[in-house]
């Protein structure tokens, strides 16, 4: 057995599939390589919650690529988890057979609470002080996780039934962007957040960090604008500028990357709803998310087994 083995953490999200391969070190781990593919599983969920063949084929193609990378890097341990889209899919057993055959590894469909806990671990490893109250937000493709904790320990964990892909398809499907559509999308998101607002505000936080692609996209807007603080005011400004552009194909003018344009409005509407419902003033960009949390958990379990 290698003294410092390689491990692989794979996250089958509703928008993107991620793989992180890391090497264990005496102080934790060192990332060897990261890979991400836009699979957009949530795009393939029908109203009956069946995942369609096109989405399954995109997932299989990605996992075959991941399988080749696993063969190249030969990690000692592989852990793969799937999130909201597969939690919802009525044909998930059939999908898992295809996905596990393509990857060559077992895939666990994790609960929303487990997902939230892993996200919090990954997001706070480098940011949190032991006594710091934290709020972590992750806007995924089909779910949004809101987690409050102290240091690296999560205390309040919720997974909400909304995400950037689902909201984009529901409110901006044809690519047109209007103030009325944003208002409707924000109002729908608030209805899911507001029943929980008092619980989170009672817990409190000193720092808020965002751990998903929506936050990185807003950060890109910040850079283009010459600003460095992701404030509630800037997020609202970003929405107003988005509305002025009128169509998703114009979002590159705000600095939005091509691979993010198709789901940006859905994620931004949820973000606005979060900042307004929870009275969030500023947000930091987290350096980690679910896969980093998964690596941390794998290493912790390994240390316990060797003790």
CSV table of C-alpha atoms in Angstrom, one decimal:
chain,number,residue,atom,x,y,z
A,1,UNK,CA,0.0,0.0,0.0
A,2,UNK,CA,1.3,3.5,-0.9
A,3,UNK,CA,2.3,5.5,2.1
A,4,UNK,CA,0.5,8.5,0.6
A,5,UNK,CA,-2.2,7.0,-1.6
A,6,UNK,CA,-4.2,8.7,-4.3
A,7,UNK,CA,-8.0,9.0,-3.9
A,8,UNK,CA,-10.7,10.0,-6.3
A,9,UNK,CA,-13.9,11.9,-5.4
A,10,UNK,CA,-16.6,12.1,-8.0
A,11,UNK,CA,-19.7,14.3,-7.8
A,12,UNK,CA,-22.5,13.7,-10.2
A,13,UNK,CA,-24.3,17.0,-10.0
A,14,UNK,CA,-27.5,18.1,-11.7
A,15,UNK,CA,-25.6,20.6,-13.9
A,16,UNK,CA,-22.0,19.3,-14.0
A,17,UNK,CA,-20.1,16.1,-13.2
A,18,UNK,CA,-16.9,16.7,-11.3
A,19,UNK,CA,-13.9,14.5,-10.5
A,20,UNK,CA,-11.1,15.4,-8.1
A,21,UNK,CA,-8.0,13.2,-7.7
A,22,UNK,CA,-5.9,13.9,-4.7
A,23,UNK,CA,-2.8,12.5,-3.0
A,24,UNK,CA,-2.9,12.1,0.8
A,25,UNK,CA,-0.1,13.9,2.6
A,26,UNK,CA,1.0,14.1,6.2
A,27,UNK,CA,-1.0,17.4,6.6
A,28,UNK,CA,-4.0,16.5,4.6
A,29,UNK,CA,-4.1,16.2,0.8
A,30,UNK,CA,-2.7,17.7,-2.4
A,31,UNK,CA,-4.9,17.9,-5.5
A,32,UNK,CA,-3.4,16.2,-8.5
A,33,UNK,CA,-6.0,17.0,-11.1
A,34,UNK,CA,-9.6,18.2,-11.5
A,35,UNK,CA,-12.0,17.5,-14.3
A,36,UNK,CA,-15.5,18.9,-15.0
A,37,UNK,CA,-18.1,18.3,-17.7
A,38,UNK,CA,-21.4,20.0,-18.3
A,39,UNK,CA,-23.8,17.1,-18.4
A,40,UNK,CA,-27.0,19.0,-17.4
A,41,UNK,CA,-28.9,16.0,-16.0
A,42,UNK,CA,-31.6,18.2,-14.7
A,43,UNK,CA,-32.4,19.2,-18.3
A,44,UNK,CA,-33.5,15.7,-18.9
A,45,UNK,CA,-36.0,15.4,-16.1
A,46,UNK,CA,-39.5,15.1,-17.6
A,47,UNK,CA,-42.6,16.4,-15.7
A,48,UNK,CA,-43.1,12.7,-14.6
A,49,UNK,CA,-39.6,12.8,-13.2
A,50,UNK,CA,-38.2,10.3,-15.6
A,51,UNK,CA,-34.7,11.1,-16.8
A,52,UNK,CA,-34.7,11.0,-20.6
A,53,UNK,CA,-32.3,9.0,-22.8
A,54,UNK,CA,-30.4,12.0,-24.0
A,55,UNK,CA,-29.4,13.0,-20.5
A,56,UNK,CA,-28.5,9.4,-19.6
A,57,UNK,CA,-26.3,9.3,-22.8
A,58,UNK,CA,-24.5,12.5,-21.8
A,59,UNK,CA,-23.9,11.1,-18.3
A,60,UNK,CA,-22.5,7.8,-19.7
A,61,UNK,CA,-20.2,9.6,-22.1
A,62,UNK,CA,-18.8,11.7,-19.3
A,63,UNK,CA,-18.3,8.7,-17.0
A,64,UNK,CA,-16.5,6.8,-19.7
A,65,UNK,CA,-14.0,9.7,-19.9
A,66,UNK,CA,-13.7,9.6,-16.1
A,67,UNK,CA,-13.1,5.9,-16.1
A,68,UNK,CA,-10.1,6.4,-18.5
A,69,UNK,CA,-8.7,9.0,-16.1
A,70,UNK,CA,-9.1,6.6,-13.2
A,71,UNK,CA,-7.2,4.0,-15.1
A,72,UNK,CA,-4.4,6.5,-15.8
A,73,UNK,CA,-4.0,7.8,-12.3
A,74,UNK,CA,-4.8,4.5,-10.5
A,75,UNK,CA,-6.3,5.8,-7.2
A,76,UNK,CA,-6.4,3.4,-4.3
A,77,UNK,CA,-9.9,4.5,-3.4
A,78,UNK,CA,-12.8,5.9,-5.5
A,79,UNK,CA,-16.0,7.3,-4.1
A,80,UNK,CA,-18.7,8.6,-6.4
A,81,UNK,CA,-21.9,10.3,-5.2
A,82,UNK,CA,-25.0,11.5,-7.1
A,83,UNK,CA,-27.3,14.3,-6.0
A,84,UNK,CA,-30.7,15.9,-6.7
A,85,UNK,CA,-31.5,14.8,-10.2
A,86,UNK,CA,-30.9,11.1,-9.4
A,87,UNK,CA,-32.6,11.5,-6.1
A,88,UNK,CA,-35.7,12.7,-8.0
A,89,UNK,CA,-35.5,10.4,-11.1
A,90,UNK,CA,-38.1,7.7,-11.0
A,91,UNK,CA,-35.9,5.5,-13.3
A,92,UNK,CA,-32.8,5.9,-11.1
A,93,UNK,CA,-32.2,2.2,-10.7
A,94,UNK,CA,-31.9,1.8,-14.5
A,95,UNK,CA,-29.7,4.9,-14.7
A,96,UNK,CA,-27.4,3.6,-12.0
A,97,UNK,CA,-26.8,0.4,-13.9
A,98,UNK,CA,-25.7,2.4,-17.0
A,99,UNK,CA,-23.6,4.9,-15.0
A,100,UNK,CA,-21.8,2.3,-12.8
A,101,UNK,CA,-21.0,0.2,-15.9
A,102,UNK,CA,-19.5,3.2,-17.6
A,103,UNK,CA,-17.5,4.4,-14.6
A,104,UNK,CA,-16.5,1.0,-13.3
A,105,UNK,CA,-17.3,2.0,-9.7
A,106,UNK,CA,-20.2,2.0,-7.3
A,107,UNK,CA,-22.3,5.2,-7.2
A,108,UNK,CA,-24.2,6.3,-4.1
A,109,UNK,CA,-27.2,8.5,-4.3
A,110,UNK,CA,-26.9,10.7,-1.2
A,111,UNK,CA,-29.6,12.5,0.7
A,112,UNK,CA,-30.0,16.3,0.6
A,113,UNK,CA,-28.8,16.5,4.2
A,114,UNK,CA,-25.7,14.4,3.5
A,115,UNK,CA,-25.0,16.5,0.4
A,116,UNK,CA,-25.3,19.7,2.5
A,117,UNK,CA,-22.9,18.4,5.1
A,118,UNK,CA,-20.3,17.5,2.5
A,119,UNK,CA,-20.6,20.9,0.8
A,120,UNK,CA,-20.1,22.6,4.2
A,121,UNK,CA,-17.0,20.6,5.0
A,122,UNK,CA,-15.5,21.4,1.6
A,123,UNK,CA,-16.4,25.0,1.7
A,124,UNK,CA,-15.1,25.7,5.2
A,125,UNK,CA,-11.9,23.8,5.4
A,126,UNK,CA,-9.7,26.8,4.4
A,127,UNK,CA,-12.0,29.6,5.4
A,128,UNK,CA,-13.2,28.9,8.8
A,129,UNK,CA,-11.7,29.6,12.2
A,130,UNK,CA,-12.7,27.2,14.9
A,131,UNK,CA,-15.0,29.7,16.5
A,132,UNK,CA,-16.3,31.4,13.4
A,133,UNK,CA,-20.1,31.3,12.6
A,134,UNK,CA,-20.5,30.4,8.9
A,135,UNK,CA,-23.3,30.3,6.4
A,136,UNK,CA,-22.6,28.3,3.2
A,137,UNK,CA,-24.8,28.5,0.1
A,138,UNK,CA,-24.6,26.1,-2.9
A,139,UNK,CA,-26.9,26.7,-5.9
A,140,UNK,CA,-26.9,23.4,-7.8
A,141,UNK,CA,-28.7,22.4,-10.9
A,142,UNK,CA,-31.7,20.9,-9.2
A,143,UNK,CA,-31.3,21.7,-5.5
A,144,UNK,CA,-29.9,24.5,-3.4
A,145,UNK,CA,-28.1,23.8,-0.1
A,146,UNK,CA,-28.2,26.3,2.8
A,147,UNK,CA,-26.0,25.3,5.7
A,148,UNK,CA,-25.2,27.2,9.0
A,149,UNK,CA,-22.4,26.1,11.3
A,150,UNK,CA,-19.5,27.0,13.6
A,151,UNK,CA,-16.1,26.5,12.1
A,152,UNK,CA,-16.1,23.3,10.2
A,153,UNK,CA,-19.1,21.8,12.0
A,154,UNK,CA,-22.5,22.2,10.3
A,155,UNK,CA,-25.5,22.8,12.6
A,156,UNK,CA,-28.4,23.6,10.3
A,157,UNK,CA,-28.5,21.7,7.0
A,158,UNK,CA,-31.3,22.2,4.4
A,159,UNK,CA,-31.5,21.1,0.8
A,160,UNK,CA,-34.2,23.1,-1.1
A,161,UNK,CA,-36.1,21.9,-4.1
A,162,UNK,CA,-34.8,24.6,-6.6
A,163,UNK,CA,-31.7,24.9,-8.8
A,164,UNK,CA,-30.2,26.9,-11.6
A,165,UNK,CA,-31.1,24.4,-14.4
A,166,UNK,CA,-34.7,23.9,-13.1
A,167,UNK,CA,-35.3,27.6,-12.6
A,168,UNK,CA,-33.8,28.4,-16.0
A,169,UNK,CA,-36.1,26.0,-17.7
A,170,UNK,CA,-39.1,27.1,-15.7
A,171,UNK,CA,-38.7,30.9,-16.1
A,172,UNK,CA,-36.2,31.6,-18.9
A,173,UNK,CA,-36.6,28.6,-21.2
A,174,UNK,CA,-36.6,30.5,-24.5
A,175,UNK,CA,-33.6,32.7,-23.5
A,176,UNK,CA,-35.6,35.9,-23.1
A,177,UNK,CA,-34.8,37.9,-20.0
A,178,UNK,CA,-37.4,40.3,-18.5
A,179,UNK,CA,-38.0,42.0,-15.2
A,180,UNK,CA,-41.3,40.2,-14.9
A,181,UNK,CA,-39.7,36.8,-15.3
A,182,UNK,CA,-37.0,37.6,-12.7
A,183,UNK,CA,-39.7,38.8,-10.3
A,184,UNK,CA,-41.7,35.5,-10.7
A,185,UNK,CA,-38.5,33.4,-10.3
A,186,UNK,CA,-37.4,35.3,-7.2
A,187,UNK,CA,-40.9,35.1,-5.7
A,188,UNK,CA,-41.0,31.3,-6.2
A,189,UNK,CA,-37.6,30.9,-4.6
A,190,UNK,CA,-38.5,33.1,-1.6
A,191,UNK,CA,-41.5,30.9,-0.9
A,192,UNK,CA,-39.1,28.0,-0.3
A,193,UNK,CA,-36.5,30.0,1.7
A,194,UNK,CA,-38.7,32.2,3.9
A,195,UNK,CA,-40.1,29.4,6.2
A,196,UNK,CA,-36.5,28.7,7.2
A,197,UNK,CA,-35.3,32.3,7.5
A,198,UNK,CA,-35.8,32.7,11.3
A,199,UNK,CA,-33.9,29.5,12.0
A,200,UNK,CA,-30.9,30.6,10.1
A,201,UNK,CA,-31.0,34.2,11.4
A,202,UNK,CA,-31.3,32.8,15.0
A,203,UNK,CA,-28.1,30.7,14.4
A,204,UNK,CA,-26.3,33.8,13.0
A,205,UNK,CA,-23.1,34.0,10.9
A,206,UNK,CA,-20.0,36.1,10.6
A,207,UNK,CA,-19.1,35.0,7.1
A,208,UNK,CA,-21.2,33.9,4.2
A,209,UNK,CA,-19.6,31.9,1.4
A,210,UNK,CA,-20.9,30.6,-1.9
A,211,UNK,CA,-19.7,27.3,-3.2
A,212,UNK,CA,-21.1,26.8,-6.8
A,213,UNK,CA,-20.9,28.0,-10.3
A,214,UNK,CA,-23.5,30.8,-9.9
A,215,UNK,CA,-21.1,32.5,-7.4
A,216,UNK,CA,-18.1,32.0,-9.7
A,217,UNK,CA,-20.2,33.6,-12.5
A,218,UNK,CA,-21.0,36.6,-10.4
A,219,UNK,CA,-17.3,36.8,-9.5
A,220,UNK,CA,-16.6,37.0,-13.2
A,221,UNK,CA,-19.1,39.9,-13.4
A,222,UNK,CA,-17.3,41.6,-10.5
A,223,UNK,CA,-13.9,41.4,-12.3
A,224,UNK,CA,-15.3,42.9,-15.5
A,225,UNK,CA,-16.9,45.7,-13.5
A,226,UNK,CA,-13.6,46.4,-11.6
A,227,UNK,CA,-15.1,45.5,-8.2
A,228,UNK,CA,-14.0,43.1,-5.6
A,229,UNK,CA,-16.9,42.7,-3.2
A,230,UNK,CA,-19.8,40.4,-3.9
A,231,UNK,CA,-22.4,42.5,-2.1
A,232,UNK,CA,-26.1,42.3,-2.2
A,233,UNK,CA,-26.1,45.6,-4.0
A,234,UNK,CA,-23.8,44.3,-6.7
A,235,UNK,CA,-25.9,41.1,-7.1
A,236,UNK,CA,-28.9,43.3,-7.6
A,237,UNK,CA,-27.0,45.5,-10.1
A,238,UNK,CA,-25.9,42.3,-11.9
A,239,UNK,CA,-29.6,41.3,-12.3
A,240,UNK,CA,-30.6,44.8,-13.6
A,241,UNK,CA,-27.8,44.7,-16.2
A,242,UNK,CA,-28.9,41.2,-17.2
A,243,UNK,CA,-32.4,42.4,-17.7
A,244,UNK,CA,-31.2,45.2,-19.9
A,245,UNK,CA,-29.4,42.7,-22.1
A,246,UNK,CA,-32.7,40.9,-22.7
A,247,UNK,CA,-31.4,37.5,-23.9
A,248,UNK,CA,-29.0,34.9,-22.6
A,249,UNK,CA,-26.9,35.1,-25.8
A,250,UNK,CA,-25.9,38.6,-24.7
A,251,UNK,CA,-24.6,37.6,-21.3
A,252,UNK,CA,-21.0,37.5,-22.5
A,253,UNK,CA,-21.1,41.3,-22.3
A,254,UNK,CA,-21.2,40.9,-18.5
A,255,UNK,CA,-18.2,38.6,-18.5
A,256,UNK,CA,-20.3,35.4,-18.2
A,257,UNK,CA,-18.5,32.4,-19.7
A,258,UNK,CA,-20.1,30.5,-22.6
A,259,UNK,CA,-20.6,27.4,-20.5
A,260,UNK,CA,-22.5,29.3,-17.8
A,261,UNK,CA,-24.7,31.5,-19.9
A,262,UNK,CA,-27.5,28.9,-20.4
A,263,UNK,CA,-28.2,28.6,-16.6
A,264,UNK,CA,-27.1,32.0,-15.3
A,265,UNK,CA,-30.5,33.7,-14.9
A,266,UNK,CA,-32.0,30.8,-13.0
A,267,UNK,CA,-29.1,30.7,-10.6
A,268,UNK,CA,-29.0,34.5,-10.2
A,269,UNK,CA,-32.8,34.6,-9.4
A,270,UNK,CA,-32.2,32.1,-6.6
A,271,UNK,CA,-29.2,34.1,-5.4
A,272,UNK,CA,-31.2,37.3,-5.2
A,273,UNK,CA,-34.0,35.5,-3.3
A,274,UNK,CA,-31.4,34.1,-0.8
A,275,UNK,CA,-29.8,37.6,-0.2
A,276,UNK,CA,-33.2,39.3,0.3
A,277,UNK,CA,-34.8,36.5,2.4
A,278,UNK,CA,-31.8,36.0,4.7
A,279,UNK,CA,-30.7,39.7,4.7
A,280,UNK,CA,-27.2,38.7,3.4
A,281,UNK,CA,-24.9,41.7,2.9
A,282,UNK,CA,-21.7,40.2,1.4
A,283,UNK,CA,-20.6,36.8,0.1
A,284,UNK,CA,-17.1,35.3,-0.2
A,285,UNK,CA,-16.3,32.8,-2.9
A,286,UNK,CA,-15.6,29.4,-1.3
A,287,UNK,CA,-12.5,27.5,-2.5
A,288,UNK,CA,-14.1,24.1,-2.0
A,289,UNK,CA,-17.5,22.3,-2.3
A,290,UNK,CA,-18.9,18.8,-2.3
A,291,UNK,CA,-16.0,16.9,-3.8
A,292,UNK,CA,-13.5,18.6,-1.4
A,293,UNK,CA,-15.8,17.6,1.5
A,294,UNK,CA,-15.8,14.1,0.1
A,295,UNK,CA,-12.0,13.9,0.0
A,296,UNK,CA,-11.8,15.2,3.5
A,297,UNK,CA,-14.3,12.6,4.7
A,298,UNK,CA,-12.5,9.8,2.9
A,299,UNK,CA,-9.2,10.7,4.5
A,300,UNK,CA,-10.7,11.0,7.9
A,301,UNK,CA,-12.2,7.5,7.6
A,302,UNK,CA,-8.9,6.2,6.4
A,303,UNK,CA,-7.0,7.6,9.4
A,304,UNK,CA,-9.5,6.1,11.7
A,305,UNK,CA,-9.2,2.7,10.1
A,306,UNK,CA,-5.4,2.8,10.4
A,307,UNK,CA,-5.4,4.0,14.0
